[in-house]
Amino acid sequence: MSAAERMQRQQNRTAWLFLLPLIIALFGVAIWPLARSIFFSFTDAFLDAPANYGFVGIDNFIAVAEDPVFWRAVKNTLFFTVISVGLETLLGLAIALLLHRAFVGRGIVRAAILVPWAMPMVVSTRIWEWMLNDQFGLVNELLVTLGLVEKGIAWTAEPSLILYTVIFIDVWVTTPFMVLLILAGLQLIPEEIYEAAEVSGVPHWKRFWSITLPLATPAIGVAMLFRTLDALRMFDLSYVLAANNENTMTMSIYARDQLISFQDLGLGSAASTWVFMIIGLIAIVIVGALRLDRTTG
């Protein structure tokens, strides 16, 4: 064995040694719980006695698939994801373009815009729940004062409005996250390209379509992927605002209800596995559609 081969083997052993704590942690907090959840999804176990179970095959998966409440939750989740991520991407790109320009106080503005995202989701939800209250909320008070409405609107109680209220709060909270990722991508674009375009007399709108947007697409794609996966798993905002209201029920809330409220470990695990498979499939589609697996630095 040559010296180069011995050095390579030593480097490989060192690399695995450094990776071992991460692998152990990943196994403990992700792989093992997922495997247990998949295992229990094939049983009739209940949460109060998980050791007493029998195998029922795919009956739990069929029961979840035949439950109209589950598909209502899937519909709510997909609608929430498409609208919220779409708005956050557009607003994030627009704000990132503004913050990318040099102006006095840019650092302060960049720090201030992250405040909504830095706040815990539960805190933000409670703040907006109070501000949108139909009796004493600031938003309704302003609308009534301006004469836009005659009386306060029940933003968090009206079935036709509550899901849009959830989307609005999520956009307010999470847009700064999109701004942060997209702005990082914009800062990687060489200034020399813009200078050459300016010298050549290329108009601003054409610089955006021909230079900024294509070169920022990888960053935008990664931001959309992260936000989509996060939105598909959304639980806290909807649950804090409306608990298990079917008008805002997401897939995660449905799985939680089966597992915690009904104490059905088998059915809850099957619902969680359904959620995992749906999110995994959507992630694969997004990566393929945006060609993120082919994106180079």
XYZ file of C-alpha atoms in Angstrom:
297
model
C 0.000 0.000 0.000
C 1.401 3.357 -1.006
C 1.724 6.338 1.287
C -1.008 8.148 -0.640
C -3.436 5.259 -0.125
C -2.655 5.095 3.587
C -3.230 8.831 3.922
C -6.529 8.535 2.036
C -7.725 5.762 4.350
C -6.726 7.756 7.391
C -8.621 10.777 6.095
C -11.683 8.601 5.467
C -11.562 7.215 9.023
C -11.172 10.724 10.422
C -14.132 11.944 8.366
C -16.365 9.128 9.623
C -15.203 9.809 13.177
C -16.331 13.418 12.902
C -19.612 12.356 11.262
C -20.409 9.743 13.908
C -21.983 12.150 16.482
C -24.167 13.632 13.736
C -25.243 10.174 12.550
C -26.114 9.119 16.098
C -28.115 12.307 16.707
C -29.898 11.970 13.360
C -30.775 8.366 14.128
C -32.118 9.307 17.563
C -34.249 12.296 16.591
C -35.308 11.420 13.029
C -34.715 7.912 11.715
C -35.799 5.971 14.831
C -39.020 7.960 15.464
C -39.914 7.707 11.764
C -39.309 3.961 11.766
C -41.434 3.546 14.919
C -44.215 5.614 13.393
C -44.212 3.499 10.236
C -44.179 0.323 12.358
C -47.180 1.377 14.467
C -49.094 2.409 11.356
C -49.522 -1.294 10.612
C -50.940 -2.037 14.086
C -54.093 -1.377 16.115
C -52.154 0.068 19.076
C -53.557 2.853 21.251
C -51.543 5.549 22.957
C -52.483 4.464 26.497
C -51.158 0.916 25.897
C -48.670 0.948 23.011
C -47.260 -2.447 23.981
C -50.603 -4.158 23.373
C -51.105 -4.319 19.647
C -51.887 -6.592 16.761
C -50.964 -6.244 13.116
C -53.752 -5.017 10.847
C -51.859 -4.657 7.580
C -52.758 -1.560 5.598
C -56.182 -1.103 7.209
C -55.105 2.131 8.917
C -53.851 3.601 5.640
C -57.150 2.699 3.970
C -59.117 4.223 6.855
C -57.205 7.489 6.560
C -57.585 7.537 2.757
C -61.358 6.996 3.087
C -61.784 9.778 5.668
C -63.150 12.951 3.984
C -61.756 15.041 6.855
C -58.237 13.964 5.884
C -58.708 15.074 2.281
C -60.194 18.341 3.524
C -56.993 18.791 5.532
C -54.893 17.952 2.443
C -56.854 20.495 0.399
C -56.414 23.177 3.073
C -52.699 22.439 3.331
C -52.088 22.592 -0.415
C -54.148 25.783 -0.797
C -52.307 27.390 2.106
C -48.937 26.314 0.702
C -49.506 27.512 -2.862
C -50.921 30.923 -1.910
C -48.601 31.694 1.007
C -45.371 30.533 -0.671
C -46.333 32.328 -3.891
C -46.970 35.626 -2.096
C -43.878 35.260 0.074
C -41.709 34.611 -2.980
C -42.999 37.664 -4.857
C -42.770 39.939 -1.817
C -39.421 38.470 -0.807
C -37.951 39.094 -4.260
C -39.295 42.665 -4.404
C -38.017 43.548 -0.928
C -34.677 41.829 -1.545
C -34.198 43.889 -4.715
C -34.860 47.066 -2.730
C -32.502 46.088 0.084
C -29.823 45.129 -2.425
C -29.546 48.749 -3.490
C -27.281 51.095 -1.546
C -29.073 53.688 0.599
C -28.601 55.397 3.941
C -29.601 53.167 6.851
C -29.669 49.962 4.791
C -28.127 47.924 7.613
C -30.773 49.060 10.106
C -33.580 48.281 7.667
C -32.148 44.829 6.946
C -32.064 44.074 10.668
C -35.537 45.494 11.337
C -37.198 43.512 8.569
C -36.182 40.253 10.272
C -38.155 41.049 13.441
C -41.425 39.331 12.378
C -39.547 36.170 11.445
C -37.503 36.226 14.669
C -40.630 36.280 16.840
C -42.062 32.888 17.900
C -45.013 31.871 15.728
C -47.286 31.506 18.759
C -46.526 35.077 19.849
C -47.117 36.480 16.356
C -50.379 34.542 16.051
C -51.687 35.842 19.370
C -50.717 39.413 18.453
C -52.635 39.244 15.178
C -55.550 37.438 16.818
C -55.910 40.414 19.142
C -55.404 42.991 16.381
C -58.029 41.283 14.188
C -60.619 40.863 16.941
C -64.042 41.967 15.690
C -64.901 43.763 18.960
C -61.769 45.616 20.041
C -59.142 44.840 17.386
C -57.049 47.672 15.968
C -57.609 46.586 12.357
C -61.396 46.683 12.619
C -61.256 49.924 14.590
C -59.269 51.497 11.763
C -61.627 50.154 9.079
C -64.689 51.451 10.930
C -63.056 54.841 11.545
C -62.247 55.196 7.834
C -65.803 54.241 6.946
C -64.762 51.179 4.958
C -67.017 48.875 7.016
C -70.017 49.471 9.246
C -69.012 47.005 11.953
C -66.053 44.836 12.840
C -65.317 41.797 10.692
C -64.838 38.434 12.431
C -61.596 37.627 10.651
C -60.786 34.645 12.888
C -64.342 33.287 13.244
C -65.915 33.629 9.821
C -65.480 30.272 8.008
C -64.989 31.947 4.618
C -62.244 34.249 5.936
C -60.290 32.298 8.544
C -58.040 30.394 6.116
C -57.140 33.650 4.360
C -56.383 35.127 7.786
C -53.989 32.241 8.449
C -52.310 32.899 5.094
C -52.007 36.619 5.833
C -50.333 36.013 9.201
C -47.966 33.452 7.701
C -46.970 35.839 4.901
C -46.280 38.592 7.426
C -44.180 36.282 9.600
C -42.237 34.365 6.937
C -41.603 36.854 4.127
C -38.413 38.075 5.898
C -37.050 34.517 5.637
C -37.530 34.636 1.869
C -35.957 38.081 1.755
C -32.894 36.795 3.605
C -32.284 33.850 1.269
C -33.000 35.730 -1.950
C -30.870 38.686 -0.856
C -27.972 36.301 -0.225
C -28.371 35.043 -3.794
C -28.461 38.570 -5.215
C -25.236 39.474 -3.449
C -23.453 36.632 -5.262
C -24.122 38.207 -8.672
C -20.945 40.005 -9.852
C -21.367 43.774 -10.109
C -19.239 43.748 -13.274
C -22.151 42.221 -15.194
C -24.419 45.132 -14.279
C -21.704 47.648 -15.082
C -21.218 46.104 -18.532
C -24.973 46.140 -19.137
C -25.178 49.789 -18.072
C -22.339 50.763 -20.404
C -24.113 48.916 -23.230
C -27.282 50.901 -22.561
C -29.399 47.906 -21.465
C -32.599 49.217 -19.787
C -33.321 48.353 -16.138
C -36.237 46.020 -16.849
C -34.149 44.020 -19.315
C -31.291 43.772 -16.823
C -33.740 42.235 -14.367
C -35.147 39.677 -16.836
C -31.837 38.820 -18.509
C -29.351 39.082 -15.640
C -30.866 39.279 -12.154
C -33.673 36.744 -12.450
C -31.693 33.964 -14.200
C -28.691 34.286 -11.880
C -30.881 34.507 -8.761
C -33.056 31.540 -9.766
C -31.032 28.955 -7.766
C -31.394 31.026 -4.578
C -35.092 31.606 -5.255
C -35.567 27.899 -5.932
C -33.883 26.872 -2.674
C -35.930 29.446 -0.741
C -39.156 28.163 -2.325
C -38.212 24.558 -1.528
C -37.521 25.328 2.139
C -40.687 27.375 2.507
C -42.839 24.810 0.700
C -41.667 21.994 2.943
C -42.203 24.190 5.984
C -45.701 25.226 4.831
C -46.738 21.638 4.125
C -45.849 20.762 7.723
C -47.594 23.812 9.157
C -49.198 23.164 12.534
C -48.653 25.877 15.128
C -50.197 28.896 13.382
C -53.427 27.180 12.388
C -53.775 25.288 15.671
C -53.177 28.331 17.886
C -55.607 30.431 15.863
C -58.399 27.907 15.296
C -57.502 24.620 17.062
C -58.969 21.697 15.075
C -61.414 23.784 13.028
C -61.927 21.883 9.766
C -61.804 25.141 7.789
C -58.121 25.537 8.694
C -57.167 21.966 9.562
C -53.850 20.937 8.029
C -52.432 17.460 7.521
C -50.306 17.803 10.642
C -53.296 18.833 12.759
C -55.288 15.875 11.430
C -52.490 13.469 12.382
C -52.203 15.100 15.810
C -55.940 14.724 16.431
C -55.888 11.018 15.593
C -52.877 10.424 17.811
C -53.562 12.724 20.793
C -57.275 13.536 20.839
C -58.482 10.044 19.874
C -55.484 8.198 21.400
C -55.315 5.984 18.285
C -51.609 5.292 17.870
C -52.072 3.073 14.811
C -54.335 5.463 12.912
C -52.319 8.500 13.985
C -49.105 6.849 12.823
C -50.706 5.974 9.485
C -51.847 9.578 9.080
C -48.326 10.787 9.898
C -46.880 8.352 7.359
C -49.321 9.655 4.748
C -48.134 13.186 5.508
C -44.497 12.085 5.213
C -45.126 10.426 1.831
C -47.090 13.376 0.427
C -44.448 15.897 1.482
C -41.649 13.668 0.179
C -43.359 13.324 -3.205
C -43.908 17.080 -3.481
C -40.265 17.736 -2.524
C -39.066 15.396 -5.279
C -41.305 17.145 -7.810
C -40.056 20.608 -6.775
C -36.386 19.590 -6.908
C -36.918 18.110 -10.369
C -38.997 21.024 -11.666
C -36.541 23.664 -10.468
C -33.551 21.470 -11.378
C -32.005 22.155 -7.974
C -30.145 18.863 -8.131
C -28.310 20.169 -11.212
C -27.569 23.627 -9.840
C -23.899 24.393 -9.467
C -22.280 27.077 -7.433
